[in-house]
Amino acid sequence: MKPARILIVAGSDSGGGAGIQADIRTVTLLGGHAMTAITAITAQNTIGVQAVHAVPADMVVKQMDSVISDIGVDAVKIGMIGSAMTAEAVADRLAQLTDVPIIFDPVMVATSGSVLADHATVAAFERLMALATLVTPNIPELEALGGEQIAIRFDTHVLAKGGHGEGAMLTDRLIGPGGLVKSWSNARIETIHTHGTGCTLASAVATRLGQGEGLVEAIEFARKYVREALVLAPGLGQGHGPMGAPFGFHQHA
């Protein structure tokens, strides 16, 4: 049986905790085949982002074309975009796909606090939200995008993640065009090693959708996977370190 083919459109994290590196690790551990269109190269570690070098939009699309035309694609995960021009170009290419689930993690700020998307890029996110099967913003990202009504406005599903909330219990809410679909609440896992949580969650959802699972089930699996990865964090770096890798998790979850 051939593995699900997951196309990841995102930036590279030199520290290995988030971005393309976290995406490839997640897709691979969950039995998928990861393909990439790299949008930006970052000099980044657990403390912060020291430099960002954007890949030209036409090169991003060429990477997409290359793998789609030969290998094919079962699901797409979008992370850091890099520029408004790239967002528009990626949207143009994805609009040509049919019946392929698209997970859009609207990365704006790194875990360290570094800004990864300017105002023009955030404005261009609208094209991607209109194409997405699921948008996965955290609390500040959801506010910047226009709140929960983006599910209605763009006829999509939104996983409003509660990790940036206060208190001992955190709640994630799945909102569709018709309102609340489902919510999940869990006790907060006390750790500073949360670098790559958003990337990992979105990639896990994309992989499960590419494998034929339903949206609610894919989200439930991905949430469990991320919580396991947080518990297994190896404690690397001086700041917000990477999560761990739950080997064999997909075999018993």
Short mmCIF file of C-alpha atoms in Angstrom, two decimals:
data_model
loop_
_atom_site.label_atom_id
_atom_site.label_comp_id
_atom_site.label_asym_id
_atom_site.label_seq_id
_atom_site.Cartn_x
_atom_site.Cartn_y
_atom_site.Cartn_z
CA MET A 1 0.00 0.00 0.00
CA LYS A 2 1.44 3.36 -1.05
CA PRO A 3 1.86 6.04 1.63
CA ALA A 4 -0.25 9.21 1.59
CA ARG A 5 1.55 11.95 -0.34
CA ILE A 6 1.66 15.15 1.72
CA LEU A 7 2.86 18.39 0.13
CA ILE A 8 4.24 20.83 2.70
CA VAL A 9 4.49 24.52 1.73
CA ALA A 10 6.42 26.17 4.54
CA GLY A 11 9.65 27.72 5.76
CA SER A 12 12.80 26.00 6.99
CA ASP A 13 13.74 26.16 10.68
CA SER A 14 17.49 25.73 11.11
CA GLY A 15 16.94 24.66 14.73
CA GLY A 16 14.81 21.71 13.62
CA GLY A 17 11.97 22.38 16.04
CA ALA A 18 9.34 23.85 13.75
CA GLY A 19 8.70 24.57 10.07
CA ILE A 20 9.60 22.15 7.30
CA GLN A 21 11.74 20.07 9.66
CA ALA A 22 8.87 19.46 12.11
CA ASP A 23 6.48 18.85 9.22
CA ILE A 24 8.66 16.21 7.55
CA ARG A 25 9.26 14.50 10.89
CA THR A 26 5.53 14.36 11.67
CA VAL A 27 4.42 13.16 8.23
CA THR A 28 7.11 10.50 8.19
CA LEU A 29 6.41 9.20 11.70
CA LEU A 30 2.72 8.94 10.82
CA GLY A 31 3.41 6.81 7.76
CA GLY A 32 3.07 9.45 5.05
CA HIS A 33 5.45 10.58 2.32
CA ALA A 34 6.54 14.21 2.80
CA MET A 35 7.20 16.48 -0.18
CA THR A 36 8.21 20.13 0.21
CA ALA A 37 7.98 23.55 -1.35
CA ILE A 38 10.21 25.72 0.82
CA THR A 39 9.05 29.33 1.09
CA ALA A 40 11.81 30.78 3.24
CA ILE A 41 15.08 29.92 4.92
CA THR A 42 15.41 31.06 8.52
CA ALA A 43 18.37 31.33 10.86
CA GLN A 44 16.50 30.20 13.95
CA ASN A 45 17.00 28.48 17.28
CA THR A 46 15.07 28.00 20.52
CA ILE A 47 15.68 31.62 21.53
CA GLY A 48 14.46 33.39 18.42
CA VAL A 49 14.66 34.04 14.69
CA GLN A 50 17.87 35.82 13.76
CA ALA A 51 17.34 36.13 10.00
CA VAL A 52 14.81 35.28 7.27
CA HIS A 53 15.60 34.83 3.58
CA ALA A 54 12.47 34.49 1.43
CA VAL A 55 12.47 32.13 -1.55
CA PRO A 56 11.12 33.88 -4.70
CA ALA A 57 7.44 33.11 -5.35
CA ASP A 58 8.10 31.56 -8.76
CA MET A 59 10.59 29.13 -7.22
CA VAL A 60 8.04 28.12 -4.57
CA VAL A 61 5.51 27.35 -7.31
CA LYS A 62 8.13 25.47 -9.36
CA GLN A 63 8.75 23.19 -6.36
CA MET A 64 5.00 22.57 -6.11
CA ASP A 65 4.67 21.90 -9.83
CA SER A 66 7.60 19.52 -9.79
CA VAL A 67 6.21 17.14 -7.19
CA ILE A 68 2.53 17.45 -8.10
CA SER A 69 3.15 16.64 -11.77
CA ASP A 70 5.24 13.55 -11.03
CA ILE A 71 4.39 12.11 -7.62
CA GLY A 72 0.90 13.52 -7.05
CA VAL A 73 -0.62 14.78 -3.81
CA ASP A 74 -3.19 13.48 -1.32
CA ALA A 75 -3.17 16.46 1.07
CA VAL A 76 -1.46 19.83 1.43
CA LYS A 77 -0.16 21.55 4.56
CA ILE A 78 0.64 25.28 4.38
CA GLY A 79 2.77 26.94 7.05
CA MET A 80 5.01 30.01 6.87
CA ILE A 81 4.46 31.78 3.54
CA GLY A 82 7.07 34.53 3.57
CA SER A 83 5.42 37.21 1.42
CA ALA A 84 2.11 38.39 0.01
CA MET A 85 3.30 37.60 -3.51
CA THR A 86 4.07 34.02 -2.50
CA ALA A 87 0.67 33.67 -0.82
CA GLU A 88 -1.05 34.73 -4.04
CA ALA A 89 1.11 32.45 -6.19
CA VAL A 90 0.56 29.44 -3.91
CA ALA A 91 -3.20 30.10 -3.92
CA ASP A 92 -3.22 30.24 -7.74
CA ARG A 93 -1.50 26.84 -7.92
CA LEU A 94 -3.62 25.18 -5.25
CA ALA A 95 -6.81 26.39 -6.93
CA GLN A 96 -5.97 23.98 -9.78
CA LEU A 97 -6.23 20.96 -7.47
CA THR A 98 -9.50 19.09 -7.00
CA ASP A 99 -10.62 16.99 -4.04
CA VAL A 100 -7.34 17.51 -2.16
CA PRO A 101 -7.67 18.56 1.50
CA ILE A 102 -5.68 21.68 2.35
CA ILE A 103 -4.63 22.50 5.92
CA PHE A 104 -3.58 26.12 6.42
CA ASP A 105 -1.64 27.01 9.57
CA PRO A 106 -1.50 30.85 9.33
CA VAL A 107 1.96 31.35 10.84
CA MET A 108 2.46 34.96 11.87
CA VAL A 109 4.68 34.85 14.94
CA ALA A 110 7.20 32.23 16.05
CA THR A 111 6.97 30.68 19.53
CA SER A 112 9.87 32.95 20.50
CA GLY A 113 7.84 36.04 19.57
CA SER A 114 9.56 36.81 16.26
CA VAL A 115 7.23 38.16 13.56
CA LEU A 116 7.11 35.92 10.47
CA ALA A 117 4.39 37.64 8.41
CA ASP A 118 3.88 41.35 7.65
CA HIS A 119 0.49 43.05 7.21
CA ALA A 120 0.43 42.57 3.43
CA THR A 121 1.10 38.85 3.82
CA VAL A 122 -1.66 38.49 6.42
CA ALA A 123 -4.07 40.28 4.06
CA ALA A 124 -3.14 37.83 1.28
CA PHE A 125 -4.00 34.92 3.60
CA GLU A 126 -7.64 35.41 2.58
CA ARG A 127 -7.03 33.62 -0.72
CA LEU A 128 -5.60 30.63 1.13
CA MET A 129 -8.40 30.55 3.70
CA ALA A 130 -10.96 30.42 0.89
CA LEU A 131 -9.23 27.31 -0.48
CA ALA A 132 -8.56 25.60 2.84
CA THR A 133 -10.36 22.59 4.25
CA LEU A 134 -9.17 23.65 7.70
CA VAL A 135 -7.47 26.77 9.09
CA THR A 136 -5.59 26.28 12.38
CA PRO A 137 -4.94 29.67 14.07
CA ASN A 138 -3.96 30.22 17.68
CA ILE A 139 -5.74 32.92 19.68
CA PRO A 140 -3.73 35.97 18.46
CA GLU A 141 -3.72 34.68 14.87
CA LEU A 142 -7.49 34.16 14.90
CA GLU A 143 -7.99 37.72 16.12
CA ALA A 144 -5.71 39.09 13.38
CA LEU A 145 -7.60 37.13 10.72
CA GLY A 146 -11.01 38.47 11.74
CA GLY A 147 -12.28 36.13 14.43
CA GLU A 148 -14.43 33.02 14.30
CA GLN A 149 -16.65 34.42 11.55
CA ILE A 150 -13.92 33.62 9.01
CA ALA A 151 -15.44 30.10 8.95
CA ILE A 152 -18.60 31.61 7.46
CA ARG A 153 -16.86 34.25 5.36
CA PHE A 154 -14.56 31.77 3.63
CA ASP A 155 -16.81 28.69 3.84
CA THR A 156 -14.18 26.71 5.68
CA HIS A 157 -13.55 25.01 9.02
CA VAL A 158 -11.46 26.71 11.69
CA LEU A 159 -9.69 24.98 14.55
CA ALA A 160 -9.44 27.78 17.11
CA LYS A 161 -6.55 26.58 19.25
CA GLY A 162 -6.53 27.48 22.92
CA GLY A 163 -2.87 27.02 23.76
CA HIS A 164 -2.33 30.75 24.27
CA GLY A 165 -5.22 30.94 26.73
CA GLU A 166 -5.00 31.40 30.49
CA GLY A 167 -5.69 28.84 33.19
CA ALA A 168 -5.05 25.17 33.87
CA MET A 169 -7.51 23.91 31.25
CA LEU A 170 -7.18 24.64 27.54
CA THR A 171 -9.92 24.28 24.93
CA ASP A 172 -9.68 23.87 21.16
CA ARG A 173 -12.85 24.58 19.19
CA LEU A 174 -13.69 23.33 15.69
CA ILE A 175 -15.94 25.88 14.00
CA GLY A 176 -17.60 25.33 10.64
CA PRO A 177 -19.74 27.61 8.43
CA GLY A 178 -22.74 26.54 10.53
CA GLY A 179 -21.12 27.21 13.91
CA LEU A 180 -19.44 25.06 16.54
CA VAL A 181 -18.80 21.48 15.40
CA LYS A 182 -16.91 20.13 18.40
CA SER A 183 -14.66 21.26 21.24
CA TRP A 184 -11.91 19.52 23.18
CA SER A 185 -10.61 20.47 26.62
CA ASN A 186 -7.48 19.15 28.34
CA ALA A 187 -5.25 20.11 31.23
CA ARG A 188 -2.34 22.33 30.25
CA ILE A 189 0.97 20.48 29.95
CA GLU A 190 3.47 22.60 31.88
CA THR A 191 6.53 22.97 29.66
CA ILE A 192 8.41 25.72 27.86
CA HIS A 193 9.36 23.28 25.10
CA THR A 194 6.49 24.08 22.76
CA HIS A 195 8.40 25.05 19.61
CA GLY A 196 6.66 23.53 16.59
CA THR A 197 3.30 22.68 18.16
CA GLY A 198 1.29 24.41 15.42
CA CYS A 199 3.35 22.93 12.59
CA THR A 200 3.13 19.45 14.06
CA LEU A 201 -0.62 19.61 14.66
CA ALA A 202 -1.38 20.84 11.13
CA SER A 203 0.92 18.26 9.53
CA ALA A 204 -0.63 15.46 11.57
CA VAL A 205 -4.13 16.52 10.48
CA ALA A 206 -3.01 16.74 6.85
CA THR A 207 -1.46 13.27 6.99
CA ARG A 208 -4.53 11.67 8.48
CA LEU A 209 -6.81 13.39 5.96
CA GLY A 210 -4.50 12.23 3.18
CA GLN A 211 -4.86 8.71 4.56
CA GLY A 212 -8.64 8.99 4.21
CA GLU A 213 -9.70 9.84 7.75
CA GLY A 214 -12.54 12.27 8.50
CA LEU A 215 -11.85 15.81 9.69
CA VAL A 216 -13.02 15.44 13.31
CA GLU A 217 -11.19 12.13 13.71
CA ALA A 218 -8.01 13.56 12.16
CA ILE A 219 -8.07 16.50 14.57
CA GLU A 220 -8.65 14.25 17.57
CA PHE A 221 -5.70 12.09 16.56
CA ALA A 222 -3.45 15.11 15.91
CA ARG A 223 -4.26 16.65 19.30
CA LYS A 224 -3.29 13.42 21.08
CA TYR A 225 -0.12 13.20 19.01
CA VAL A 226 0.95 16.76 19.91
CA ARG A 227 0.25 16.21 23.60
CA GLU A 228 2.39 13.07 23.53
CA ALA A 229 5.16 14.99 21.73
CA LEU A 230 5.05 17.72 24.39
CA VAL A 231 5.48 15.15 27.16
CA LEU A 232 8.45 13.64 25.30
CA ALA A 233 10.26 16.98 24.74
CA PRO A 234 14.02 16.34 25.15
CA GLY A 235 14.79 19.74 26.69
CA LEU A 236 17.12 21.03 23.98
CA GLY A 237 18.29 24.63 23.74
CA GLN A 238 18.16 27.61 26.08
CA GLY A 239 14.65 28.78 25.19
CA HIS A 240 11.50 27.24 23.71
CA GLY A 241 12.90 23.87 22.70
CA PRO A 242 11.52 21.31 20.23
CA MET A 243 9.01 18.65 21.14
CA GLY A 244 9.79 14.95 21.16
CA ALA A 245 9.01 12.38 18.46
CA PRO A 246 6.39 9.77 19.45
CA PHE A 247 7.77 6.83 17.45
CA GLY A 248 5.15 4.23 16.61
CA PHE A 249 2.33 6.44 17.86
CA HIS A 250 0.19 5.93 14.74
CA GLN A 251 0.26 2.19 15.28
CA HIS A 252 -1.62 2.30 18.59
CA ALA A 253 -3.53 5.60 18.51
#
